[in-house]
Short mmCIF file of C-alpha atoms and ligand atoms in Angstrom, two decimals:
data_model
loop_
_atom_site.label_atom_id
_atom_site.label_comp_id
_atom_site.label_asym_id
_atom_site.label_seq_id
_atom_site.Cartn_x
_atom_site.Cartn_y
_atom_site.Cartn_z
CA MET A 1 0.00 0.00 0.00
CA VAL A 2 1.22 3.50 -0.80
CA HIS A 3 0.99 6.24 1.82
CA ALA A 4 2.00 9.88 1.40
CA VAL A 5 3.24 12.39 3.97
CA VAL A 6 2.97 15.96 2.76
CA GLY A 7 2.84 19.50 4.12
CA ALA A 8 -0.52 21.25 4.51
CA ASN A 9 0.98 24.72 4.76
CA TRP A 10 4.25 26.51 3.96
CA GLY A 11 6.61 23.64 4.79
CA ASP A 12 8.57 23.12 8.02
CA GLU A 13 5.49 21.55 9.57
CA GLY A 14 7.48 18.72 11.09
CA LYS A 15 7.08 16.31 8.17
CA GLY A 16 10.52 14.84 8.79
CA LYS A 17 9.55 13.61 12.20
CA ILE A 18 6.20 12.19 11.06
CA THR A 19 7.84 10.51 8.06
CA ASP A 20 10.58 9.09 10.25
CA MET A 21 7.91 7.71 12.58
CA LEU A 22 5.78 6.24 9.77
CA ALA A 23 8.93 4.98 8.04
CA GLU A 24 9.28 2.43 10.82
CA GLN A 25 6.46 0.46 9.21
CA ALA A 26 7.59 1.08 5.63
CA ASP A 27 9.62 -1.06 3.25
CA ILE A 28 10.32 1.82 0.87
CA VAL A 29 10.51 5.62 1.38
CA ILE A 30 10.51 7.88 -1.67
CA ARG A 31 11.31 11.53 -2.30
CA PHE A 32 9.30 12.56 -5.36
CA GLN A 33 9.91 16.31 -5.88
CA GLY A 34 12.02 19.26 -4.83
CA GLY A 35 15.71 19.30 -4.16
CA ALA A 36 18.25 20.22 -1.55
CA ASN A 37 16.54 23.59 -1.01
CA ALA A 38 14.62 22.58 2.08
CA GLY A 39 15.40 20.35 4.98
CA HIS A 40 13.75 17.85 7.23
CA THR A 41 14.84 17.69 10.81
CA ILE A 42 14.92 14.27 12.38
CA VAL A 43 15.77 13.41 15.95
CA ASN A 44 16.46 9.76 16.74
CA GLU A 45 18.83 7.46 18.61
CA TYR A 46 21.79 8.61 16.47
CA GLY A 47 21.22 12.30 17.22
CA LYS A 48 19.70 15.26 15.39
CA PHE A 49 19.97 15.37 11.61
CA ALA A 50 18.90 17.73 8.85
CA LEU A 51 18.13 15.80 5.68
CA HIS A 52 17.92 17.73 2.42
CA THR A 53 17.64 15.23 -0.39
CA LEU A 54 17.85 11.82 1.25
CA PRO A 55 14.53 10.20 2.12
CA SER A 56 13.73 9.93 5.82
CA GLY A 57 14.01 6.16 5.82
CA VAL A 58 17.82 6.33 5.77
CA PHE A 59 18.05 5.60 9.47
CA HIS A 60 16.36 2.23 9.07
CA GLN A 61 18.51 -0.58 7.69
CA ASN A 62 15.59 -2.56 6.28
CA ILE A 63 14.23 0.34 4.20
CA MET A 64 14.95 1.03 0.54
CA ASN A 65 15.23 4.80 0.10
CA ILE A 66 14.39 6.13 -3.31
CA ILE A 67 15.13 9.46 -4.97
CA GLY A 68 12.45 9.61 -7.63
CA ASN A 69 12.49 11.07 -11.12
CA GLY A 70 10.67 14.21 -9.91
CA VAL A 71 13.56 15.31 -7.68
CA ALA A 72 16.18 17.94 -8.53
CA LEU A 73 19.22 15.76 -7.95
CA ASP A 74 22.25 17.62 -6.63
CA ILE A 75 24.76 14.79 -6.82
CA PRO A 76 27.63 16.20 -4.67
CA LYS A 77 25.09 17.20 -2.03
CA VAL A 78 23.59 13.70 -1.91
CA ILE A 79 27.04 12.18 -1.52
CA ASP A 80 27.92 14.66 1.25
CA GLU A 81 24.66 13.89 2.97
CA ILE A 82 25.37 10.16 2.95
CA LYS A 83 28.79 10.92 4.41
CA SER A 84 27.29 13.16 7.09
CA LEU A 85 25.30 10.13 8.27
CA THR A 86 28.07 7.54 8.12
CA ASP A 87 30.47 10.00 9.84
CA ARG A 88 28.07 9.92 12.78
CA ASN A 89 27.83 6.12 12.94
CA VAL A 90 24.61 5.68 11.02
CA PRO A 91 25.05 2.54 8.88
CA ALA A 92 25.29 3.28 5.12
CA PRO A 93 21.69 3.59 3.89
CA LYS A 94 20.06 1.51 1.18
CA LEU A 95 19.51 4.01 -1.63
CA MET A 96 18.24 3.94 -5.20
CA VAL A 97 18.29 6.97 -7.49
CA SER A 98 16.00 7.02 -10.49
CA ASN A 99 17.77 6.79 -13.83
CA ARG A 100 15.19 9.35 -15.00
CA ALA A 101 15.92 11.92 -12.28
CA GLN A 102 17.58 15.03 -13.62
CA VAL A 103 20.83 16.52 -12.43
CA VAL A 104 21.27 19.95 -10.87
CA MET A 105 24.11 21.45 -12.91
CA PRO A 106 26.71 23.79 -11.38
CA TYR A 107 25.39 26.59 -13.58
CA HIS A 108 21.87 26.16 -12.17
CA LYS A 109 23.20 27.22 -8.78
CA ASP A 110 25.17 30.08 -10.33
CA PHE A 111 22.16 31.37 -12.24
CA ASP A 112 20.02 31.12 -9.12
CA ALA A 113 22.53 33.18 -7.11
CA PHE A 114 23.15 35.74 -9.89
CA GLU A 115 19.44 36.26 -10.41
CA GLU A 116 18.71 36.75 -6.72
CA GLU A 117 21.55 39.24 -6.60
CA ARG A 118 20.21 41.07 -9.65
CA LEU A 119 16.68 41.24 -8.18
CA GLY A 120 18.00 42.59 -4.89
CA LYS A 121 15.08 43.57 -2.66
CA ALA A 122 12.58 42.10 -5.12
CA SER A 123 14.20 38.65 -4.89
CA PHE A 124 12.26 35.45 -4.17
CA GLY A 125 14.30 34.60 -1.10
CA SER A 126 15.67 31.59 -2.94
CA THR A 127 18.08 29.28 -1.13
CA LYS A 128 20.27 29.52 -4.26
CA SER A 129 20.29 25.75 -4.63
CA GLY A 130 19.59 26.09 -8.34
CA ILE A 131 16.06 24.72 -8.10
CA ALA A 132 14.22 27.27 -10.26
CA PRO A 133 16.83 27.25 -13.09
CA PHE A 134 16.91 23.44 -12.83
CA TYR A 135 13.16 22.99 -13.33
CA SER A 136 13.10 25.70 -16.00
CA ASP A 137 15.67 23.72 -17.98
CA LYS A 138 13.87 20.44 -17.32
CA PHE A 139 10.69 21.73 -18.90
CA ALA A 140 12.59 23.60 -21.62
CA LYS A 141 13.95 20.13 -22.45
CA ILE A 142 17.58 21.03 -21.93
CA GLY A 143 18.09 19.17 -18.65
CA PHE A 144 20.35 16.16 -18.07
CA GLU A 145 18.87 12.85 -16.97
CA VAL A 146 20.93 10.58 -14.76
CA CYS A 147 20.89 7.88 -17.47
CA GLU A 148 22.50 10.34 -19.90
CA LEU A 149 25.59 10.62 -17.70
CA PHE A 150 26.59 7.18 -18.98
CA ASP A 151 26.67 8.16 -22.66
CA ASP A 152 29.65 10.39 -23.45
CA ASP A 153 28.75 11.12 -27.08
CA LEU A 154 25.26 12.17 -26.14
CA LEU A 155 26.54 14.30 -23.24
CA LYS A 156 29.05 16.11 -25.39
CA SER A 157 26.64 16.94 -28.19
CA LYS A 158 24.06 18.12 -25.66
CA ILE A 159 26.53 20.35 -23.88
CA GLU A 160 27.68 21.81 -27.20
CA LYS A 161 24.08 22.62 -28.02
CA ILE A 162 23.24 24.18 -24.66
CA LEU A 163 26.40 26.14 -23.87
CA PRO A 164 26.11 28.99 -26.38
CA GLU A 165 22.85 30.12 -24.78
CA LYS A 166 24.08 29.66 -21.21
CA ASN A 167 27.31 31.47 -21.97
CA CYS A 168 25.51 34.35 -23.63
CA ILE A 169 23.44 34.93 -20.49
CA LEU A 170 26.43 34.36 -18.23
CA THR A 171 28.72 36.82 -19.95
CA GLU A 172 26.38 39.40 -21.44
CA PHE A 173 23.69 39.56 -18.80
CA TYR A 174 25.45 38.61 -15.56
CA HIS A 175 29.02 39.58 -16.56
CA HIS A 176 30.62 36.34 -15.43
CA ASP A 177 33.12 34.02 -17.11
CA PRO A 178 31.84 31.58 -19.73
CA LEU A 179 31.71 27.80 -19.24
CA THR A 180 33.69 25.37 -21.37
CA VAL A 181 32.62 22.05 -22.88
CA ASP A 182 35.62 20.26 -21.36
CA GLY A 183 35.03 21.76 -17.94
CA LEU A 184 31.42 20.62 -17.90
CA MET A 185 32.28 17.18 -19.26
CA ASN A 186 34.76 16.73 -16.41
CA THR A 187 32.20 17.77 -13.84
CA LEU A 188 29.60 15.41 -15.27
CA HIS A 189 32.11 12.54 -15.25
CA GLU A 190 32.70 13.20 -11.57
CA TYR A 191 28.95 13.25 -10.97
CA ARG A 192 28.53 9.99 -12.92
CA ASP A 193 31.13 8.20 -10.81
CA MET A 194 29.62 9.45 -7.58
CA ILE A 195 26.06 8.40 -8.36
CA ALA A 196 26.69 5.21 -10.39
CA PRO A 197 26.39 2.78 -7.45
CA TYR A 198 22.87 3.96 -6.69
CA VAL A 199 21.22 4.29 -10.12
CA GLY A 200 18.19 2.10 -10.82
CA ASP A 201 14.95 1.70 -12.74
CA VAL A 202 12.65 3.04 -10.05
CA SER A 203 9.23 2.68 -11.67
CA THR A 204 9.83 -0.99 -12.47
CA TYR A 205 11.10 -1.58 -8.95
CA LEU A 206 7.98 0.09 -7.53
CA TYR A 207 5.66 -1.78 -9.89
CA ASP A 208 6.97 -5.04 -8.46
CA ALA A 209 6.95 -3.72 -4.91
CA ILE A 210 3.28 -2.71 -5.17
CA LYS A 211 2.40 -6.14 -6.55
CA GLU A 212 4.19 -7.77 -3.65
CA GLY A 213 2.16 -5.69 -1.18
CA LYS A 214 5.12 -3.70 0.14
CA GLU A 215 4.50 -0.69 2.39
CA ILE A 216 5.57 2.40 0.48
CA LEU A 217 5.85 5.93 1.80
CA LEU A 218 5.97 9.02 -0.41
CA GLU A 219 7.68 11.90 1.33
CA GLY A 220 6.79 15.44 0.29
CA GLN A 221 8.91 18.54 0.70
CA LEU A 222 7.50 21.97 1.63
CA GLY A 223 3.69 22.27 1.60
CA THR A 224 0.56 23.22 -0.35
CA MET A 225 1.21 26.98 -0.19
CA LYS A 226 4.49 26.47 -2.04
CA ASP A 227 2.93 24.48 -4.88
CA PRO A 228 3.50 26.23 -8.21
CA ASP A 229 -0.09 25.60 -9.35
CA HIS A 230 -2.12 25.89 -6.16
CA GLY A 231 0.14 27.90 -3.87
CA ILE A 232 0.92 31.57 -3.41
CA TYR A 233 2.40 31.99 -6.89
CA PRO A 234 4.99 33.36 -7.59
CA MET A 235 6.31 32.93 -4.05
CA VAL A 236 6.30 29.18 -4.50
CA THR A 237 8.78 26.45 -5.19
CA SER A 238 9.39 25.09 -8.68
CA SER A 239 7.97 21.57 -8.39
CA SER A 240 4.59 20.38 -7.19
CA THR A 241 4.36 19.81 -3.46
CA LEU A 242 1.08 17.91 -3.68
CA ALA A 243 0.54 14.24 -2.89
CA GLY A 244 -1.00 13.83 -6.34
CA TYR A 245 2.37 14.62 -7.86
CA GLY A 246 3.79 11.71 -5.88
CA ALA A 247 2.45 9.41 -8.57
CA VAL A 248 4.31 11.32 -11.29
CA GLY A 249 7.49 12.03 -9.35
CA ALA A 250 7.91 8.39 -8.32
CA GLY A 251 6.37 6.66 -11.33
CA ILE A 252 3.39 4.83 -9.83
CA PRO A 253 -0.33 4.79 -10.66
CA PRO A 254 -2.24 7.62 -8.91
CA TYR A 255 -4.89 5.23 -7.59
CA GLU A 256 -2.29 3.36 -5.56
CA ILE A 257 -1.93 6.28 -3.12
CA LYS A 258 -4.46 5.20 -0.50
CA ASP A 259 -3.58 7.20 2.52
CA ILE A 260 -2.46 10.84 2.62
CA VAL A 261 -1.22 12.36 5.87
CA ALA A 262 -1.09 16.15 5.71
CA VAL A 263 1.19 17.57 8.35
CA SER A 264 0.12 20.85 9.91
CA LYS A 265 1.88 22.69 12.69
CA ALA A 266 -0.05 24.04 15.70
CA TYR A 267 1.07 27.57 14.74
CA SER A 268 2.37 28.95 11.44
CA SER A 269 5.80 29.73 10.09
CA SER A 270 7.06 30.64 6.67
CA VAL A 271 10.41 31.25 5.06
CA GLY A 272 11.09 33.61 2.21
CA ALA A 273 8.89 36.35 0.87
CA GLY A 274 5.15 36.13 0.17
CA ASP A 275 1.87 37.02 1.81
CA PHE A 276 1.38 35.46 5.20
CA VAL A 277 -2.00 36.56 6.55
CA SER A 278 -1.76 35.32 10.14
CA GLU A 279 1.79 36.59 10.62
CA ILE A 280 2.49 37.83 14.15
CA LEU A 281 3.33 41.46 13.63
CA ASP A 282 4.36 42.19 17.21
CA GLU A 283 8.08 41.37 16.91
CA ALA A 284 8.52 40.56 20.62
CA LYS A 285 5.68 38.01 20.50
CA ALA A 286 6.90 36.58 17.20
CA ASP A 287 10.40 36.26 18.55
CA GLU A 288 9.26 34.48 21.69
CA LEU A 289 7.38 31.88 19.60
CA ARG A 290 10.35 31.64 17.22
CA ARG A 291 12.78 30.95 20.05
CA ARG A 292 10.48 28.39 21.68
CA GLY A 293 9.34 26.87 18.38
CA GLY A 294 10.27 23.54 16.85
CA ASP A 295 13.19 21.94 18.56
CA GLY A 296 15.70 24.68 19.23
CA GLY A 297 13.87 27.50 17.51
CA GLU A 298 12.28 28.24 14.16
CA TYR A 299 15.29 28.75 11.95
CA GLY A 300 15.59 27.25 8.46
CA ALA A 301 17.03 23.71 8.46
CA THR A 302 18.95 24.45 5.24
CA THR A 303 19.70 28.16 5.55
CA GLY A 304 19.57 28.96 9.28
CA ARG A 305 17.38 31.94 8.41
CA PRO A 306 14.87 33.03 11.08
CA ARG A 307 11.39 31.96 9.99
CA ARG A 308 8.45 34.34 9.89
CA MET A 309 6.00 33.40 12.64
CA GLY A 310 2.21 33.34 12.69
CA TRP A 311 -0.83 32.00 14.51
CA TYR A 312 -2.60 28.92 13.20
CA ASP A 313 -4.38 29.72 9.96
CA CYS A 314 -7.53 27.63 9.49
CA VAL A 315 -8.27 29.18 6.08
CA ALA A 316 -4.89 28.26 4.63
CA SER A 317 -4.87 24.87 6.34
CA ARG A 318 -8.36 23.88 5.21
CA TYR A 319 -7.33 24.71 1.67
CA GLY A 320 -3.96 23.03 2.13
CA VAL A 321 -5.50 19.84 3.45
CA ARG A 322 -8.13 19.79 0.68
CA LEU A 323 -5.62 20.24 -2.15
CA GLN A 324 -3.47 17.49 -0.71
CA GLY A 325 -6.51 15.22 -0.62
CA ALA A 326 -5.59 14.42 2.96
CA THR A 327 -7.25 11.42 4.56
CA GLU A 328 -5.87 12.49 7.95
CA VAL A 329 -3.84 15.22 9.59
CA ALA A 330 -0.77 15.05 11.80
CA PHE A 331 -0.90 18.08 14.10
CA THR A 332 2.61 18.91 15.24
CA VAL A 333 4.66 20.99 17.67
CA LEU A 334 1.66 21.47 19.92
CA ASP A 335 3.83 21.30 23.06
CA VAL A 336 5.43 24.65 22.14
CA LEU A 337 2.18 26.55 22.73
CA GLY A 338 2.06 25.55 26.42
CA TYR A 339 3.42 28.95 27.56
CA LEU A 340 0.53 31.04 26.21
CA ASP A 341 -2.40 32.34 28.31
CA GLU A 342 -4.52 32.55 25.21
CA ILE A 343 -4.01 31.57 21.61
CA PRO A 344 -5.39 33.45 18.61
CA VAL A 345 -6.51 31.26 15.71
CA CYS A 346 -7.20 32.72 12.29
CA VAL A 347 -10.68 31.48 11.30
CA ALA A 348 -11.46 33.66 8.27
CA TYR A 349 -10.00 36.33 6.01
CA GLU A 350 -11.52 39.73 5.46
CA ILE A 351 -11.03 40.82 1.88
CA ASP A 352 -12.49 44.14 0.67
CA GLY A 353 -14.79 44.23 3.70
CA LYS A 354 -16.13 40.69 3.13
CA GLU A 355 -15.36 37.68 5.30
CA THR A 356 -14.41 34.43 3.67
CA LYS A 357 -13.18 31.00 4.69
CA ASP A 358 -12.01 30.16 1.18
CA PHE A 359 -8.35 30.66 0.47
CA PRO A 360 -8.03 33.32 -2.24
CA VAL A 361 -5.81 33.73 -5.30
CA THR A 362 -2.58 35.62 -4.71
CA PRO A 363 -3.67 39.14 -5.79
CA LEU A 364 -6.54 38.95 -3.28
CA LEU A 365 -4.42 37.30 -0.59
CA ASN A 366 -2.43 40.47 -0.60
CA LYS A 367 -5.51 42.33 0.66
CA ALA A 368 -6.62 39.71 3.19
CA LYS A 369 -6.77 40.61 6.86
CA PRO A 370 -6.96 37.88 9.48
CA VAL A 371 -10.15 37.33 11.50
CA TYR A 372 -9.10 35.82 14.81
CA LYS A 373 -10.88 33.78 17.42
CA THR A 374 -8.98 33.57 20.68
CA LEU A 375 -8.93 30.26 22.52
CA PRO A 376 -7.73 29.76 26.10
CA GLY A 377 -4.24 28.27 26.54
CA TRP A 378 -3.47 25.27 28.78
CA LYS A 379 -0.37 26.64 30.51
CA THR A 380 1.31 23.27 31.05
CA ASP A 381 4.00 21.17 29.48
CA ILE A 382 2.29 18.40 27.52
CA ARG A 383 5.48 16.59 26.51
CA GLY A 384 5.53 12.98 27.64
CA ILE A 385 1.74 12.58 27.51
CA LYS A 386 0.88 9.42 25.56
CA LYS A 387 -2.92 9.30 25.67
CA TYR A 388 -5.26 11.82 24.10
CA GLU A 389 -7.55 11.82 27.15
CA ASP A 390 -4.62 12.85 29.33
CA LEU A 391 -4.12 16.14 27.49
CA PRO A 392 -5.46 19.21 29.34
CA GLU A 393 -9.03 20.07 28.38
CA ASN A 394 -8.10 23.40 26.77
CA CYS A 395 -5.51 21.63 24.70
CA ARG A 396 -8.06 19.08 23.46
CA ASN A 397 -10.45 21.95 22.75
CA TYR A 398 -7.77 23.66 20.66
CA ILE A 399 -7.22 20.47 18.63
CA GLU A 400 -10.93 19.77 18.19
CA PHE A 401 -11.71 23.37 17.26
CA ILE A 402 -9.08 23.29 14.53
CA GLU A 403 -10.13 19.83 13.36
CA LYS A 404 -13.62 21.14 12.76
CA GLU A 405 -12.37 24.22 10.93
CA ILE A 406 -10.08 22.32 8.59
CA GLY A 407 -12.56 19.51 7.95
CA CYS A 408 -10.17 16.58 8.24
CA PRO A 409 -9.59 14.18 11.15
CA ILE A 410 -6.50 14.92 13.24
CA LYS A 411 -5.18 11.41 13.75
CA TYR A 412 -1.73 12.20 15.12
CA VAL A 413 -0.85 14.80 17.73
CA SER A 414 2.87 15.45 18.03
CA ASN A 415 3.97 16.75 21.42
CA GLY A 416 7.74 16.73 21.14
CA PRO A 417 10.53 16.35 18.57
CA SER A 418 11.34 12.67 19.18
CA ARG A 419 9.90 9.77 17.28
CA ASP A 420 7.91 8.56 20.28
CA ASP A 421 6.49 11.98 21.26
CA ILE A 422 3.26 11.14 19.50
CA ILE A 423 -0.37 10.63 20.45
CA VAL A 424 -2.39 8.50 18.03
CA ARG A 425 -6.12 9.08 18.25
P1 GDP B 1 9.86 19.60 8.03
O1 GDP B 1 10.66 20.19 6.93
O2 GDP B 1 8.39 19.63 7.73
O3 GDP B 1 10.32 18.27 8.46
O4 GDP B 1 10.00 20.55 9.25
P2 GDP B 1 11.28 20.97 10.10
O5 GDP B 1 12.48 20.26 9.73
O6 GDP B 1 11.32 22.44 10.12
O7 GDP B 1 10.80 20.45 11.50
C1 GDP B 1 10.29 21.27 12.40
C2 GDP B 1 11.08 21.29 13.70
O8 GDP B 1 10.23 20.92 14.72
C3 GDP B 1 12.25 20.33 13.79
O9 GDP B 1 13.26 20.95 14.57
C4 GDP B 1 11.67 19.12 14.51
O10 GDP B 1 12.62 18.39 15.28
C5 GDP B 1 10.72 19.78 15.43
N1 GDP B 1 9.54 19.04 15.78
C6 GDP B 1 8.78 18.19 15.03
N2 GDP B 1 7.69 17.82 15.72
C7 GDP B 1 7.75 18.45 16.91
C8 GDP B 1 6.91 18.51 18.06
O11 GDP B 1 5.84 17.91 18.11
N3 GDP B 1 7.31 19.31 19.08
C9 GDP B 1 8.47 20.04 19.06
N4 GDP B 1 8.77 20.79 20.11
N5 GDP B 1 9.29 20.02 18.00
C10 GDP B 1 8.93 19.24 16.95
#
């Protein structure tokens, strides 16, 4: 059976932890989109890790971890990430990389950085991992598939075709040095040798695995609001963050995805630019939540940037959960709110004087003002609680209020960063 774990909001909802927990029952864990531009944080018996491209099953010896065709594959980063695990005594993971995945080229990262620099204040807040130039090239049909790394003639003729355009932009527009065919060939040979041991035919492998009744987990990066089609365009990422894309980005039939867990954090946070309706504008209050948030504060797992903080947004989450097609919600980082006397929850948006519970298109989002309902806090530390009934009443009320607003059962309540800090309802 195929399950998916995806983000209901802006990402950083604690998907890594939920995936790591669900991975315990999985035979296969798959990354199906995105690249090394975001990170999952996982805390387990080996310590605390930030994964960027590796699937969250890498800590389990019995799990096959797959990097699917939909991923932006940064080969040196993947190799470094494997090393960062083995250096800390995690056994070498079982890993398969799709022969149809495409490779993040060194110039993708350069173009990403040069463009952000050029845009200055109007930049997208990109992590400069090359993701947008990578996906642009993929869909412009000038990307490099992993399988192509093994065909020198093909590589060379492709590079010769692509370089004049890249070099024109590099030298004329960004005023940087041009690339050479030999230089790129050498880099791609290095990439080929690094990735060769892991390359496989993923969709065939998964076809067999599904037939054999294996437990398969699709692991999403970021969340609904960052989806290029359904998110807050253009402040989105460059590949689909929706569970539905899991079928495409892994190479399985869509009807095989039976169970979709949307992860939603008990408050909001967002990185990068873009409208964020329930943002906490009082900097002292935002900073307190940021410092207490997550496990060691709300700072980007990849960039270390302070995240923007907000109250829980039922409008965005209801939309986020619906677009994911969630069958259940994992509600995370609830323990962090234990210090608050009362907790505002955004229940509607006011746009041009009218209240709505439907998440708007981006030009209208810009005008949306939050409508808050304030719920009482529970003023206790709920870490360590294992049974739902043992949570304080106000805490259960908070969960049940939000469950009703978002219209999807909250099955998991996460009350701490570790794998076993979880309440299953
Ligand atoms: P992801 O990209 O969705 O995996 O999100 P992050 O990597 O940003 O994870 C959010 C942070 O919250 C990480 O530091 C996790 O260890 C931490 N975390 C996850 N679940 C919980 C929880 O229930 N309580 C607390 N306090 N921290 C959590």
